[in-house]
Each structure stands twice: as C-alpha cells, then as structure tokens.
Tab-separated table of C-alpha atoms in Angstrom:
chain	number	residue	atom	x	y	z
A	42	MET	CA	104.002	-8.991	38.123
A	43	LYS	CA	102.122	-9.809	41.291
A	44	ASN	CA	104.418	-7.572	43.197
A	45	ARG	CA	103.868	-4.814	40.792
A	46	ILE	CA	100.053	-5.114	41.049
A	47	LYS	CA	100.351	-5.176	44.852
A	48	LYS	CA	102.448	-2.021	44.791
A	49	ILE	CA	99.974	-0.287	42.510
A	50	ILE	CA	97.077	-1.311	44.758
A	51	ILE	CA	98.931	-0.150	47.892
A	52	VAL	CA	99.846	3.177	46.243
A	53	CYS	CA	96.216	3.666	45.110
A	54	ILE	CA	94.932	2.909	48.622
A	55	ILE	CA	97.444	5.338	50.141
A	56	LEU	CA	96.504	7.995	47.567
A	57	ILE	CA	92.808	7.508	48.183
A	58	CYS	CA	93.281	7.700	51.964
A	59	SER	CA	95.506	10.759	51.633
A	60	ILE	CA	93.040	12.509	49.328
A	61	PHE	CA	90.185	11.645	51.704
A	62	LEU	CA	92.056	13.001	54.732
A	63	VAL	CA	93.149	16.173	52.926
A	64	THR	CA	89.656	16.948	51.628
A	65	LYS	CA	88.111	16.196	55.012
A	66	LEU	CA	90.424	18.674	56.714
A	67	THR	CA	90.261	21.290	53.993
A	68	TYR	CA	86.490	21.407	53.658
A	69	SER	CA	85.472	21.108	57.270
A	70	SER	CA	83.567	24.112	58.617
A	71	TYR	CA	82.245	25.335	61.904
A	72	GLU	CA	78.742	26.619	62.394
A	73	SER	CA	77.090	28.266	65.351
A	74	ASN	CA	73.350	28.742	65.451
A	75	THR	CA	71.741	31.175	67.827
A	76	LYS	CA	68.031	31.686	68.204
A	77	GLY	CA	66.549	34.790	69.773
A	78	ASP	CA	63.486	36.976	69.808
A	79	VAL	CA	63.491	40.629	68.781
A	80	THR	CA	62.005	42.856	71.436
A	81	GLY	CA	61.334	46.568	71.421
A	82	ASN	CA	59.038	49.234	72.686
A	83	ILE	CA	56.453	50.294	70.136
A	84	ALA	CA	56.241	54.067	69.695
A	85	GLY	CA	53.205	55.615	71.339
A	86	TRP	CA	50.471	57.356	69.347
A	87	ASN	CA	48.275	59.495	71.563
A	88	ILE	CA	46.444	62.480	70.130
A	89	LYS	CA	43.740	64.668	71.637
A	90	VAL	CA	41.611	67.268	69.862
A	91	ASN	CA	39.933	69.636	72.327
A	92	ASP	CA	40.605	67.107	75.114
A	93	VAL	CA	38.970	64.221	73.193
A	94	VAL	CA	41.245	61.263	72.401
A	95	VAL	CA	41.242	60.612	68.643
A	96	SER	CA	44.247	58.263	68.471
A	97	ASN	CA	42.318	55.394	66.903
A	98	GLU	CA	40.619	57.480	64.229
A	99	VAL	CA	42.148	58.165	60.828
A	100	ASP	CA	40.002	61.232	60.172
A	101	LYS	CA	38.060	63.212	62.748
A	102	ILE	CA	35.325	65.791	62.264
A	103	VAL	CA	35.954	68.405	64.955
A	104	ASP	CA	32.846	69.471	66.846
A	105	ILE	CA	32.369	73.229	66.730
A	106	ASP	CA	30.251	73.959	69.757
A	107	ASP	CA	32.117	76.536	71.810
A	108	VAL	CA	32.494	79.472	69.432
A	109	VAL	CA	32.790	82.860	71.116
A	110	TRP	CA	30.380	85.000	69.083
A	111	ASN	CA	30.468	88.757	68.678
A	112	ALA	CA	27.068	90.007	67.576
A	113	SER	CA	25.827	93.143	69.256
A	114	HIS	CA	22.477	92.887	67.509
A	115	THR	CA	21.774	89.302	68.656
A	116	ARG	CA	21.077	87.722	72.045
A	117	THR	CA	24.029	86.243	73.875
A	118	GLY	CA	24.788	82.702	72.742
A	119	LYS	CA	22.767	83.095	69.539
A	120	LEU	CA	23.975	83.372	65.964
A	121	SER	CA	22.579	85.519	63.171
A	122	PRO	CA	23.710	86.941	59.812
A	123	GLY	CA	26.486	89.492	60.258
A	124	ALA	CA	27.911	87.789	63.374
A	125	THR	CA	31.614	87.068	63.785
A	126	GLY	CA	33.245	84.650	66.161
A	127	THR	CA	36.353	82.733	67.116
A	128	PHE	CA	36.685	78.979	67.525
A	129	ASN	CA	39.770	77.499	69.170
A	130	ILE	CA	41.172	74.067	68.376
A	131	LYS	CA	43.544	72.606	70.971
A	132	LEU	CA	45.818	69.750	69.834
A	133	ASP	CA	47.724	67.689	72.387
A	134	PHE	CA	50.332	65.186	71.151
A	135	SER	CA	51.941	64.342	74.519
A	136	GLY	CA	52.408	60.588	74.808
A	137	THR	CA	53.180	60.352	71.090
A	138	ASP	CA	56.703	59.110	70.336
A	139	VAL	CA	57.032	60.064	66.665
A	140	ALA	CA	56.971	63.290	64.687
A	141	VAL	CA	53.420	64.151	63.630
A	142	ARG	CA	52.051	65.784	60.516
A	143	PHE	CA	48.521	67.068	60.847
A	144	ASP	CA	46.101	68.486	58.296
A	145	LEU	CA	43.050	70.637	58.905
A	146	GLU	CA	40.463	70.831	56.130
A	147	ILE	CA	38.097	73.773	56.625
A	148	ILE	CA	34.832	73.323	54.727
A	149	ASP	CA	33.232	76.779	54.791
A	150	LYS	CA	30.989	78.828	52.469
A	151	ASN	CA	33.938	79.483	50.134
A	152	VAL	CA	34.259	75.725	49.551
A	153	ASP	CA	30.624	74.619	49.877
A	154	SER	CA	27.949	77.214	49.084
A	155	ASN	CA	25.501	75.321	51.331
A	156	LYS	CA	27.547	76.226	54.413
A	157	ILE	CA	26.610	79.304	56.430
A	158	LEU	CA	29.950	80.431	57.910
A	159	THR	CA	33.128	81.673	56.243
A	160	LEU	CA	36.653	81.289	57.597
A	161	THR	CA	38.191	84.773	57.624
A	162	ASN	CA	41.488	83.946	59.354
A	163	ILE	CA	43.404	81.013	60.847
A	164	ASP	CA	46.255	81.620	63.278
A	165	THR	CA	48.648	79.876	65.653
A	166	THR	CA	51.968	80.752	67.236
A	167	ASP	CA	52.780	77.184	68.300
A	168	VAL	CA	53.710	75.644	64.924
A	169	THR	CA	54.255	76.755	61.354
A	170	LEU	CA	50.906	76.334	59.640
A	171	VAL	CA	51.174	76.048	55.840
A	172	ARG	CA	48.217	76.408	53.495
A	173	THR	CA	48.522	73.287	51.331
A	174	GLY	CA	45.201	73.389	49.484
A	175	VAL	CA	42.194	75.577	48.772
A	176	SER	CA	40.891	74.910	52.281
A	177	LYS	CA	43.633	72.727	53.758
A	178	TYR	CA	46.284	73.696	56.313
A	179	THR	CA	49.237	71.496	57.328
A	180	ALA	CA	51.813	71.583	60.121
A	181	VAL	CA	54.480	69.310	61.587
A	182	VAL	CA	55.313	68.790	65.241
A	183	ASP	CA	58.900	67.569	65.516
A	184	VAL	CA	59.610	64.563	67.736
A	185	ASP	CA	61.860	66.690	69.984
A	186	ASP	CA	58.962	69.071	70.680
A	187	ILE	CA	56.171	66.519	70.907
A	188	ASP	CA	55.860	66.524	74.704
A	189	THR	CA	56.183	70.268	75.174
A	190	THR	CA	54.088	71.566	72.287
A	191	LEU	CA	50.412	72.131	72.866
A	192	VAL	CA	49.028	73.503	69.602
A	193	ASN	CA	46.300	76.127	69.851
A	194	ILE	CA	44.730	77.211	66.580
A	195	ALA	CA	42.253	80.089	66.377
A	196	LEU	CA	39.693	80.121	63.572
A	197	ASP	CA	37.997	83.466	62.937
A	198	LEU	CA	34.529	82.912	61.489
A	199	SER	CA	31.917	85.173	59.998
A	200	TRP	CA	28.341	84.867	58.774
A	201	VAL	CA	28.912	87.155	55.808
A	202	ASN	CA	25.552	86.469	54.168
A	203	ASN	CA	23.256	89.233	55.440
A	204	ASP	CA	20.135	87.766	53.857
A	205	ASN	CA	17.259	86.900	56.108
A	206	VAL	CA	17.152	83.306	57.269
A	207	THR	CA	14.175	81.733	55.537
A	208	ASP	CA	15.258	78.106	55.245
A	209	ASP	CA	14.215	77.314	58.801
A	210	PRO	CA	12.404	80.149	60.595
A	211	SER	CA	12.709	78.276	63.902
A	212	GLY	CA	16.489	78.673	63.742
A	213	ASN	CA	17.040	74.932	64.212
A	214	PHE	CA	19.906	74.226	61.905
A	215	ASP	CA	21.976	71.070	61.677
A	216	ASN	CA	25.502	71.845	62.978
A	217	SER	CA	27.036	70.531	59.747
A	218	GLN	CA	25.332	73.417	57.887
A	219	PHE	CA	27.535	76.002	59.581
A	220	LEU	CA	31.089	74.807	58.952
A	221	GLU	CA	33.094	71.579	59.024
A	222	VAL	CA	36.638	71.117	60.274
A	223	GLU	CA	38.251	67.809	59.369
A	224	PHE	CA	41.393	66.810	61.304
A	225	LYS	CA	43.844	64.150	60.120
A	226	ALA	CA	47.135	63.171	61.784
A	227	THR	CA	49.824	60.883	60.363
A	228	GLN	CA	53.388	60.027	61.262
A	229	TYR	CA	55.707	62.558	59.636
A	230	GLY	CA	58.372	60.883	57.515
A	231	GLY	CA	60.325	63.906	56.309
A	232	GLU	CA	58.203	64.571	53.229
A	233	THR	CA	58.158	68.103	51.857
A	234	ILE	CA	55.176	70.239	52.845
A	235	THR	CA	54.332	72.195	49.686
A	236	ALA	CA	52.472	75.482	49.966
A	237	TYR	CA	49.325	75.986	47.896
A	238	THR	CA	49.804	78.542	45.137
A	239	GLY	CA	46.300	78.755	43.639
C-alpha cells in the first residue's frame, strides 16, 4: 500500500510538473514596446486682402477707400447721387497650404436701406464665383492653384438714389453708411457650394 501511495504521489508530481511546463511554453508571449513622438509640418494659413494680412481674423470688414468714381457732374475724388464706380478686391492666398473657401457678403442698399450705394455687378475671371445668398458670394481656390492664383474681384457700385443729400449737408458721412463688404475664409473640405435660387 505504501508503494502504491508513493507511485500515485510520484505520478501526480510528474503530471503537475508536466502540466506546468506545457502551459508555461504554450502561453508564453513576446512583447516589444516602442515609444516615439509624432512630428509633422503644420499647414500654413496666410491670407491677404488688398495687401493686408488677415490670417488671424475669422471675419474681416474690407475697407472701401480706393473706389474709382465716374461722376462727370462732381469734382474729382468726390461722391454724389448718380455716381458710379468700381472697387477692386485683391485676395492673395500664397503661403496657404490647404484649399480655401471664401465668402463675400455685400451689404448694400438692396440689403440695408440705410446704406447709400448699390452693388450693380460683381465679376472675376480668376475663380468661379457662386451667388450663395441674397448678398453672399462664394468661391473655392483649390490647393493645387493656391500659390499661383491671385484673385481679383471687381465690384461695380452706384449711388442710385438721386435725392438731394440732406442728412449731413457737410458731406461728412461715416464710411459704413456707404457699403460694407464682409470677407470670411475657411479651409475647404469638399462641401458642396449651393447656388442661391431666391
């Protein structure tokens, strides 16, 4: 009986050792850990409106101070009812590394009856300008064209109200009374530009 118990104990020890060795070999694994830092060049965002850098501004009111006026009945450089003129907006995206969508919101007499001037035409041959709202125009500059495309937009303006100016006989008007042009640029992500149908 002692022999039998010894045999059972020896067999159990051998089984336990065998099971331990088999499981140790079967379930061993190798692991390699690597630590690193992600590096990359951040895309540039450099936008100029009429040679003024506006890269850090979300929205920009464009100063309208160099309109070429056509008014034969008014002194040179002066504005009066019946005058027409052209204002050019120059957009420079060189130094920008992403496609750009830009929007121009033209606040004229058609939009705000307190304004003096009316937009009669907007034109450019540099990009496809789409009317996307009552007074909003949108275009996209593709990333492949960003360094070679200088966008020139011509706004034709008119003082269509032929009434006499009685609000301020001195002719000292606040510039915001004439017309406002709001410029906004964002990174273009492939979204559809939908034309205004109203």
